[in-house]
mmCIF file of C-alpha atoms in Angstrom:
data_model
loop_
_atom_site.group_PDB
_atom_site.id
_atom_site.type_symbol
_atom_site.label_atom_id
_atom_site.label_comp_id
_atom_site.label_asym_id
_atom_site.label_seq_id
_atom_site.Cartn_x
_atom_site.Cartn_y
_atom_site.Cartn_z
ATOM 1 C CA UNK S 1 30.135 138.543 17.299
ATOM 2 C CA UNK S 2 32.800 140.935 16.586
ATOM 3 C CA UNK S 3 35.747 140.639 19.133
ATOM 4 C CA UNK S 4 36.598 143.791 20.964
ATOM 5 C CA UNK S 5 40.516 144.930 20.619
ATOM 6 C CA UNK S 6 42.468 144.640 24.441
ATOM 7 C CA UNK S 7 43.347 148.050 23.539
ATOM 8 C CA UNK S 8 42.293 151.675 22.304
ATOM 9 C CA UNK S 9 44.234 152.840 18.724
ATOM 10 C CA UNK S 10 45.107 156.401 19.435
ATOM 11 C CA UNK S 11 43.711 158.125 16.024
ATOM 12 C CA UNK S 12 44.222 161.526 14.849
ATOM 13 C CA UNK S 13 41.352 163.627 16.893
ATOM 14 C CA UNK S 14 42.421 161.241 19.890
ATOM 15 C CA UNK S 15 45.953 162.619 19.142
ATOM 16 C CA UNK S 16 45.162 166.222 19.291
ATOM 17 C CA UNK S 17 42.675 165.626 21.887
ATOM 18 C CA UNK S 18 45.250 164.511 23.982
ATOM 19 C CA UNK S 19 47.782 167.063 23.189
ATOM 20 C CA UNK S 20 46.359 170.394 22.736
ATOM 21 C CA UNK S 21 48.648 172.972 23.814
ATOM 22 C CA UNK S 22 52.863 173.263 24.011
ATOM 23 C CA UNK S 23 52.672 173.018 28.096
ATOM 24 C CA UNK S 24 50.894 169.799 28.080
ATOM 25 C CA UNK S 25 53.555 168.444 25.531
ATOM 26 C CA UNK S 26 56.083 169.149 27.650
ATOM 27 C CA UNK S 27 54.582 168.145 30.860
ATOM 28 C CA UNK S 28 54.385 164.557 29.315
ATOM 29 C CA UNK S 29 58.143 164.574 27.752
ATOM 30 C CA UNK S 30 58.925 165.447 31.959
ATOM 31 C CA UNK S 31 56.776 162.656 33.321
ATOM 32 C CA UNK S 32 58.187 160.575 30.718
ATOM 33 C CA UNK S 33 61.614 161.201 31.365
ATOM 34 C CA UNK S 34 61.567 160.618 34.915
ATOM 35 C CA UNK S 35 58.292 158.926 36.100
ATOM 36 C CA UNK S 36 59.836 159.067 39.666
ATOM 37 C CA UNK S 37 60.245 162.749 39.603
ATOM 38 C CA UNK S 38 63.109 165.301 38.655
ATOM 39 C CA UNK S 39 65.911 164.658 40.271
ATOM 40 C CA UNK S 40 69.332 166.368 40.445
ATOM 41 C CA UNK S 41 72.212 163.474 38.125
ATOM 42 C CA UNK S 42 75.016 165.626 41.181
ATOM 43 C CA UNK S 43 73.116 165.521 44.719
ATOM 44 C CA UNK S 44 71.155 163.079 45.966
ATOM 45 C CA UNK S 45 68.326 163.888 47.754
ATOM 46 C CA UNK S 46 68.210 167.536 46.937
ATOM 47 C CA UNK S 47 65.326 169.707 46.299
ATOM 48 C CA UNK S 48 64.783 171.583 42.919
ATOM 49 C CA UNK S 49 63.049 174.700 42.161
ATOM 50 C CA UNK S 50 61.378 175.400 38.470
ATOM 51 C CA UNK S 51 62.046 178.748 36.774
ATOM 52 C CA UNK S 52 58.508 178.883 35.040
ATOM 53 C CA UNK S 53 60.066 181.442 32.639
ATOM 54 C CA UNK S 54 62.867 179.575 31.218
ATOM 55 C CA UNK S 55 61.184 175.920 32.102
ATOM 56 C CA UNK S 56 64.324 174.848 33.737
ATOM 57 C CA UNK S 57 64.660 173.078 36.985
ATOM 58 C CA UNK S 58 67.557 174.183 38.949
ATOM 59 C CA UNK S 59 69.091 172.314 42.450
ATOM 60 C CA UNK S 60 68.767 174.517 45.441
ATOM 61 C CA UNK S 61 72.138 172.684 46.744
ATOM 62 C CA UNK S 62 74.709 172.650 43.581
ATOM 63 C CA UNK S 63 72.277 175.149 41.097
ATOM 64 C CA UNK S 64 72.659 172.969 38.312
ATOM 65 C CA UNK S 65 70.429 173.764 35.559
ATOM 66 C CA UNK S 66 68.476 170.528 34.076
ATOM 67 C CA UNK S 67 66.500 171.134 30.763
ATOM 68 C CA UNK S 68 63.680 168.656 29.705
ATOM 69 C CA UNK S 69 65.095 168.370 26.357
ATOM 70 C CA UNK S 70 68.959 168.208 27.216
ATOM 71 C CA UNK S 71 70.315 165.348 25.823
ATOM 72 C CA UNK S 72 67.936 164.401 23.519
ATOM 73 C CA UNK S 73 67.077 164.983 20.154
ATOM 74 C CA UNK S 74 64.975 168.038 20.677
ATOM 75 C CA UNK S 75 68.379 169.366 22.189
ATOM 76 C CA UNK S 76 68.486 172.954 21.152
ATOM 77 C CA UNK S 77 65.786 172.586 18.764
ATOM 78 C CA UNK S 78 63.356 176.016 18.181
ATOM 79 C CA UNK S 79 60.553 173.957 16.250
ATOM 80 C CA UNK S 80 57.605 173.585 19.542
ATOM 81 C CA UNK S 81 57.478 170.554 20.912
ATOM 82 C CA UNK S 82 53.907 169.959 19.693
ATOM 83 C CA UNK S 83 54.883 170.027 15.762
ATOM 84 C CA UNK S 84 57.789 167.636 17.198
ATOM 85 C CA UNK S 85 54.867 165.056 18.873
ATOM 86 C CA UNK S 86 52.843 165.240 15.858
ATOM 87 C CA UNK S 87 55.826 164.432 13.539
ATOM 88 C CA UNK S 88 56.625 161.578 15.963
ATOM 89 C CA UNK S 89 52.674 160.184 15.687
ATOM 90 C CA UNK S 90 53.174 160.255 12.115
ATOM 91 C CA UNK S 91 56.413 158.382 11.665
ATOM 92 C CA UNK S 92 55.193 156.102 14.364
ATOM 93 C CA UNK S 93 51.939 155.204 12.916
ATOM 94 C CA UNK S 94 51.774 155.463 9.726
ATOM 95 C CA UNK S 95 52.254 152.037 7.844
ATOM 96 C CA UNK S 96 53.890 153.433 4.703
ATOM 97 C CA UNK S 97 56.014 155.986 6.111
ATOM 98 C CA UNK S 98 55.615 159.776 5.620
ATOM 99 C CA UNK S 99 57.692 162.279 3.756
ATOM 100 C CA UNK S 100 59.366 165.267 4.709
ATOM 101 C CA UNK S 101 57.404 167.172 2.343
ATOM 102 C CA UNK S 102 54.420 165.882 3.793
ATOM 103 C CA UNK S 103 55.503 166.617 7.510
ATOM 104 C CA UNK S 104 56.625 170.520 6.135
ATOM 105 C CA UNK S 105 53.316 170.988 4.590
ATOM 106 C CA UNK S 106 50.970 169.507 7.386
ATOM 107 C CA UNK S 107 52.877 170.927 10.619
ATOM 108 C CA UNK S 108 53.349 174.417 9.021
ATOM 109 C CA UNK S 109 57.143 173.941 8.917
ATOM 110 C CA UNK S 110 58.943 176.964 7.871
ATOM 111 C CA UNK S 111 61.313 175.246 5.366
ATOM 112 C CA UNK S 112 62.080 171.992 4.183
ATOM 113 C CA UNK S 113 65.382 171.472 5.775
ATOM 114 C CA UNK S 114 63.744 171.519 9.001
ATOM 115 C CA UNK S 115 60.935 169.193 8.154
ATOM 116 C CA UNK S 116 64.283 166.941 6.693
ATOM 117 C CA UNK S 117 65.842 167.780 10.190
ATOM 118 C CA UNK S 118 63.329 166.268 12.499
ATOM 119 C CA UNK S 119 62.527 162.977 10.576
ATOM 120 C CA UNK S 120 66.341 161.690 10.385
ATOM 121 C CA UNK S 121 66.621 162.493 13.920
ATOM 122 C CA UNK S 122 63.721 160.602 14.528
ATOM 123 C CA UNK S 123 65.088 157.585 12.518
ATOM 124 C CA UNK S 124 68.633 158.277 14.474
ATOM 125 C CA UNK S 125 66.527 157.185 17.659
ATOM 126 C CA UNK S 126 64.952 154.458 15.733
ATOM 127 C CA UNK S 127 68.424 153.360 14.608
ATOM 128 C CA UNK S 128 69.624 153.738 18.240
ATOM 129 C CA UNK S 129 66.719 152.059 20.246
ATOM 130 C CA UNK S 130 66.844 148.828 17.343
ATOM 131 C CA UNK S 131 70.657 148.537 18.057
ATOM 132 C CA UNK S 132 70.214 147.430 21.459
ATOM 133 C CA UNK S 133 68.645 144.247 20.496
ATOM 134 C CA UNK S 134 69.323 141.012 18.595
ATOM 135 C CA UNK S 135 67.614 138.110 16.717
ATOM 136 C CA UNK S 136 67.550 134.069 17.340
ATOM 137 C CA UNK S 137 65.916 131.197 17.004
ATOM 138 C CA UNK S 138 65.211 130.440 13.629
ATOM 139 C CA UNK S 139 66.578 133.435 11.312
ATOM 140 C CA UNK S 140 66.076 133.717 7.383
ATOM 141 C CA UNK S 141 69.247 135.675 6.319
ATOM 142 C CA UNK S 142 70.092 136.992 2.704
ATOM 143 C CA UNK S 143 72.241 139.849 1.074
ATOM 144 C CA UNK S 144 70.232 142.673 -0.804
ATOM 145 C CA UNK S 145 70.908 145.596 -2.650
ATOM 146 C CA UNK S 146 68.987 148.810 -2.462
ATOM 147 C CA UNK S 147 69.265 151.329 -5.348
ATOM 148 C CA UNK S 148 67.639 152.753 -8.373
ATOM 149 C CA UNK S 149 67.759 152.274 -11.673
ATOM 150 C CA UNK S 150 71.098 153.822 -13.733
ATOM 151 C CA UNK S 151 71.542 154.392 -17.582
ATOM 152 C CA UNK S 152 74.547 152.471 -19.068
ATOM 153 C CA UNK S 153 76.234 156.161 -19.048
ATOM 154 C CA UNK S 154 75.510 157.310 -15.296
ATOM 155 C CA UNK S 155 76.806 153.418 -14.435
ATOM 156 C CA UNK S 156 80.507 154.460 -16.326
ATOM 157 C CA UNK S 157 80.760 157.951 -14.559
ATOM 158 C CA UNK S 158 79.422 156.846 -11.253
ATOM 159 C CA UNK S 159 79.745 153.707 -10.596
ATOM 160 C CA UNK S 160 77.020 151.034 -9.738
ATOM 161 C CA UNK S 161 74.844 153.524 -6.887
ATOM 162 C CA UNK S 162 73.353 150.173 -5.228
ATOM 163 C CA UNK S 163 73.763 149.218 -1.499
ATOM 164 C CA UNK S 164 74.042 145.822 -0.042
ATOM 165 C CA UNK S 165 72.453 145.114 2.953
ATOM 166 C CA UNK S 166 72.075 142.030 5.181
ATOM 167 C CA UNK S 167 68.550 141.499 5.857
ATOM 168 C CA UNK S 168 67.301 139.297 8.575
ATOM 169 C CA UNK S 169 63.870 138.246 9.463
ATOM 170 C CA UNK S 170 63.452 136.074 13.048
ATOM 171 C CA UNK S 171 60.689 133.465 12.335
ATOM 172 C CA UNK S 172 58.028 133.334 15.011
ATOM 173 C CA UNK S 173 57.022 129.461 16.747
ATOM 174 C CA UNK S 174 54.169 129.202 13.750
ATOM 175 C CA UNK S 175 56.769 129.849 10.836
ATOM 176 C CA UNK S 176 55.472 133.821 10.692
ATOM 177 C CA UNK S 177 57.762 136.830 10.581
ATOM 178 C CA UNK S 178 58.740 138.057 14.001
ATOM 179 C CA UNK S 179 61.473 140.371 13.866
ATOM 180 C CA UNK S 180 63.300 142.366 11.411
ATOM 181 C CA UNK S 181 66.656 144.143 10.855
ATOM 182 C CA UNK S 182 69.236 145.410 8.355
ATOM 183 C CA UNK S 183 72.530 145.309 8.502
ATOM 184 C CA UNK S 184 74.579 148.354 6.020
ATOM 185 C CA UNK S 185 77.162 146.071 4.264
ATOM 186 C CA UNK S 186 80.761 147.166 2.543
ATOM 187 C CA UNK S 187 80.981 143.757 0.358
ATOM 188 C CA UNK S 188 78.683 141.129 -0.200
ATOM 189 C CA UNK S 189 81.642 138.756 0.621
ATOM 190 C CA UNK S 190 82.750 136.458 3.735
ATOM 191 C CA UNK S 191 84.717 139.092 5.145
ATOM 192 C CA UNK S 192 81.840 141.290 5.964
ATOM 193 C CA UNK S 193 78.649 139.238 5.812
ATOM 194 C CA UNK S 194 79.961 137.217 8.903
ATOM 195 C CA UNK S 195 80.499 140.064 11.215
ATOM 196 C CA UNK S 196 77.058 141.158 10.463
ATOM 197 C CA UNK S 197 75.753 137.842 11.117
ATOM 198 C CA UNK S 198 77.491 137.651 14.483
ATOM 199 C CA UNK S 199 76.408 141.390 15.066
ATOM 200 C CA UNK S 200 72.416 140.894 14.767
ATOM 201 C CA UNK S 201 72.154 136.974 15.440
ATOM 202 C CA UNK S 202 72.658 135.148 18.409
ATOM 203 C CA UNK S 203 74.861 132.499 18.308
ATOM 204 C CA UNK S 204 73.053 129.317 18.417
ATOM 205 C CA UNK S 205 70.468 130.364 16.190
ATOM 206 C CA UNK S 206 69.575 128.532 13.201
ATOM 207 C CA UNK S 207 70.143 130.295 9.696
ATOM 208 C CA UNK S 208 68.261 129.885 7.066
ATOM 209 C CA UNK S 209 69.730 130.786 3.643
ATOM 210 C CA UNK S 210 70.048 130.580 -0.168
ATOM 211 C CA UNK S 211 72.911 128.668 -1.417
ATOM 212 C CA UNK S 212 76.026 131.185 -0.505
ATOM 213 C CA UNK S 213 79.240 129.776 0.775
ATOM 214 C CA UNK S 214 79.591 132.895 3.165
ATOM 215 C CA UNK S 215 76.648 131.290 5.205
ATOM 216 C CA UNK S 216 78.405 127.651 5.564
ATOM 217 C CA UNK S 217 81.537 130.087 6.980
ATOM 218 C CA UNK S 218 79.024 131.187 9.866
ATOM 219 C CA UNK S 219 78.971 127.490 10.950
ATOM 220 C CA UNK S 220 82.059 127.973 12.529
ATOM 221 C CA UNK S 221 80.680 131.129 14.684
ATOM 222 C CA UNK S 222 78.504 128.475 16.646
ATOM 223 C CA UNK S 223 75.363 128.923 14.050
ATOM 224 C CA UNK S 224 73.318 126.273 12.504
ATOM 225 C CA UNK S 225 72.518 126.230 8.697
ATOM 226 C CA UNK S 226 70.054 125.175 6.888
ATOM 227 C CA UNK S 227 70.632 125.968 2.906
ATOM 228 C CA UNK S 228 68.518 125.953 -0.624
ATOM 229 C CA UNK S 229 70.422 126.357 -3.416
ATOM 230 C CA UNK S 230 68.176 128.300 -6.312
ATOM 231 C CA UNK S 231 69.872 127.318 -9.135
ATOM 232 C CA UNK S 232 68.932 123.535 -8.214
ATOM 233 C CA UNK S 233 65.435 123.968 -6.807
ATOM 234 C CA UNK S 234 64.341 128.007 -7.285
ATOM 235 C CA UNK S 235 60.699 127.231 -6.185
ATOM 236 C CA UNK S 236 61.659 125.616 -3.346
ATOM 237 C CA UNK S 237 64.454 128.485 -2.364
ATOM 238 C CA UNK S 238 62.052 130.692 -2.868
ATOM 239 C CA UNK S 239 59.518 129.337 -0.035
ATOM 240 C CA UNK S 240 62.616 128.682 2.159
ATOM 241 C CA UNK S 241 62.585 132.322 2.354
ATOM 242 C CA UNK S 242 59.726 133.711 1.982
ATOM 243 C CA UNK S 243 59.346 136.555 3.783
ATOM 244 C CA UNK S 244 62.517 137.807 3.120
ATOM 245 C CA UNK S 245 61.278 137.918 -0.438
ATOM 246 C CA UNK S 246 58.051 139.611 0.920
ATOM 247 C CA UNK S 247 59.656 141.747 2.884
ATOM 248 C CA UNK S 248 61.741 143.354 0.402
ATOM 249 C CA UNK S 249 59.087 143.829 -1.967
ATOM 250 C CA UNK S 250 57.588 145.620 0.485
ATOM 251 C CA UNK S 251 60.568 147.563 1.305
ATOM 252 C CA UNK S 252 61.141 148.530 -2.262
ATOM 253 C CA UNK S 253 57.146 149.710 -2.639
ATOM 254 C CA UNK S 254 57.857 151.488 0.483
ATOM 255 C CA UNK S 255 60.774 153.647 -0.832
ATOM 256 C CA UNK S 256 59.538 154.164 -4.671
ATOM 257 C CA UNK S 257 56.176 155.272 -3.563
ATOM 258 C CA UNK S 258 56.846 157.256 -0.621
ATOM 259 C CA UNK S 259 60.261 158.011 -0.772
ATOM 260 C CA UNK S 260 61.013 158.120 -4.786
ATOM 261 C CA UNK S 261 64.237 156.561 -4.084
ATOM 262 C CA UNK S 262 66.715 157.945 -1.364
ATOM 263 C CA UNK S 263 70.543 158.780 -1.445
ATOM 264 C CA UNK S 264 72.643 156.290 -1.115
ATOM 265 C CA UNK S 265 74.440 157.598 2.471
ATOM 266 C CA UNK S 266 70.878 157.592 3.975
ATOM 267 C CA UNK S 267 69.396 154.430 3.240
ATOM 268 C CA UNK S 268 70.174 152.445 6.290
ATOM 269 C CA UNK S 269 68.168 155.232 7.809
ATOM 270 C CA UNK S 270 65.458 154.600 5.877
ATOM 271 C CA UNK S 271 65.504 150.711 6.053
ATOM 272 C CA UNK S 272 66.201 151.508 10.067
ATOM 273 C CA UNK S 273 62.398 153.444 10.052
ATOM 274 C CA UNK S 274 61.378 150.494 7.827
ATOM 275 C CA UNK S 275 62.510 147.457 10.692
ATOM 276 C CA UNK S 276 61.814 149.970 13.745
ATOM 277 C CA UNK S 277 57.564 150.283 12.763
ATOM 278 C CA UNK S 278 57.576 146.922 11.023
ATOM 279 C CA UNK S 279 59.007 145.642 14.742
ATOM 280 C CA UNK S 280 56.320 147.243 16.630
ATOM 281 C CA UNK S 281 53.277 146.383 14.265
ATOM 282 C CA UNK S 282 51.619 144.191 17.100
ATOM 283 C CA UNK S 283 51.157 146.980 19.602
ATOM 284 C CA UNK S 284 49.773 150.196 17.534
ATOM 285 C CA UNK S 285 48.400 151.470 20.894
ATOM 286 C CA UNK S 286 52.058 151.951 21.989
ATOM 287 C CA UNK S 287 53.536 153.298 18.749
ATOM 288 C CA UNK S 288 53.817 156.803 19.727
ATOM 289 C CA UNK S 289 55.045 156.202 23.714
ATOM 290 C CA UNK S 290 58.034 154.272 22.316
ATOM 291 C CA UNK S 291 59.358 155.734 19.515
ATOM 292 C CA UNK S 292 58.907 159.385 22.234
ATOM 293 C CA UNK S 293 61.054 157.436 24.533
ATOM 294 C CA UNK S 294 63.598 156.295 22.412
ATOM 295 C CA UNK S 295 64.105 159.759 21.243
ATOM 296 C CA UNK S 296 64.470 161.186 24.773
ATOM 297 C CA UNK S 297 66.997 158.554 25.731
ATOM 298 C CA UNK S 298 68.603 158.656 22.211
ATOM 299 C CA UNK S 299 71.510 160.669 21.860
ATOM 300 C CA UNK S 300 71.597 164.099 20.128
ATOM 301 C CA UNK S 301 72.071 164.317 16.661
ATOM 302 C CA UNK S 302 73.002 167.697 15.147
ATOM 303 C CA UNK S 303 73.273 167.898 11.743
ATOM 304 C CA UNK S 304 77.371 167.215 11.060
ATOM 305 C CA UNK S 305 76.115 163.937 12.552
ATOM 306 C CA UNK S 306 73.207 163.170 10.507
ATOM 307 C CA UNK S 307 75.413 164.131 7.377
ATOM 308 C CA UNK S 308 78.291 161.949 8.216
#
């Protein structure tokens, strides 16, 4: 007998079932926002009215003016908040990732730089909501680089275009993945490897890693070690971390085939989208609530930002 799921997956018809028009949309960005009701951040207590016209609440004792989307990255934005739900579902659901050529063709977006416009601020809340949390227990940690392919020419005018990142996966009570995260890196050496470490692990954690010095260093931040040295036993380096080696396969699949490669100044965006769905892969039912949450509570992020 097939076992039932505890929950309902939200598909596509669901999706639009659910959300059919602009005012429900922003009905459920209000109620999400504050479940306990609009409330003035100046006077306590105070009564507000709604100007239907300009859907803005305004306090009958101060008259401040609170917008739904203040704050957050729809701040200012003129795409409807429907096309914005949708391109959250998307991002949120979709296992491989979508791209922004997809997103302008399927929500009818007038240009590409808008489609490219909504998906990094996505990823900015993505990046934002991941920061606030850390990894322990028993941690696989390595250094990779992220990059494409260069000719021996392009490498002498440019420069190698690759990106080293720290990449750690928590390891769950049965030896599975857990959690995930990436860390941008400016050297692959002691210097910056061990604030990284001491940035995404908790102390006391156990570290699993390859044969690098830089990882013996972190024994002196409070971690434990536990090292394989490849040279000397590559098979058995190779199963010491495993799903750091099956995670970046993945990860590399993921950008090729849906991405074709990205610039170099956006990958830790990428990688960010990457950790955040591959973080919340056990509870598909919530995948669009939380990733809508963390981009009303994220901070905006016009495009100077995003470009930085």
């Amino acid at each position: 007998m097939k076992k039932e799921k505890p929950y309902k997956d939200i598909g596509l018809l669901d999706f639009q079932d659910k959300f059919p028009t602009e005012k429900v949309c922003w009905d459920y960005l209000v109620k999400m926002r504050w479940p306990d009701g609009v409330t003035c951040p100046l006077c306590v207590d105070s009564k507000l009215d709604f100007i239907q016209t300009r859907k803005v609440f305004e306090c009958r004792q101060c008259h401040r003016q609170i917008y739904a989307t203040a704050g957050t990255i729809f701040h200012k934005s003129r795409v409807p908040l429907r096309k914005w739900f949708w391109a959250i579902y998307l991002m949120a659901t979709s296992k491989k990732g979508v791209s922004m050529l997809y997103l302008q063709n399927q929500l009818g977006l007038g240009s590409y730089h808008t489609a490219w416009l909504i998906g990094h601020k996505i990823r900015q809340a993505m990046i934002q909501r991941d920061s606030m949390y850390t990894l322990g227990g028993t941690v696989e940690t390595d250094e990779i680089l992220i990059g494409g392919k260069q000719s021996l020419e392009e490498r002498r005018l440019k420069g190698d275009n690759k990106t080293p990142f720290l990449i750690v996966v928590e390891e769950n009570s049965n030896g599975g993945p857990r959690f995930l995260s990436f860390e941008e890196l400016e050297t692959i050496y002691e210097e910056h490897v061990v604030p990284a470490i001491k940035k995404n692990v908790r102390a006391g954690s156990k570290i699993k890693s390859d044969g690098s010095g830089v990882y013996v260093k972190a024994q002196k931040e409070g971690y434990r070690h536990e090292r394989s040295v490849g040279m000397k036993e590559p098979e058995k380096t190779h199963e010491h971390l495993k799903w750091i080696n099956i995670i970046t396969s993945n990860l590399k699949r993921y950008l090729l085939s849906t991405h074709h490669g990205v610039f170099p100044k956006y990958r830790k965006a990428f990688l960010a989208e990457f950790a955040y769905r591959f973080n919340r892969r056990y509870w598909p039912h919530q995948a669009f609530d939380r990733l809508l949450y963390a981009c009303i509570h994220a901070d905006p992020a016009p495009l100077p930002v995003l470009r930085a």
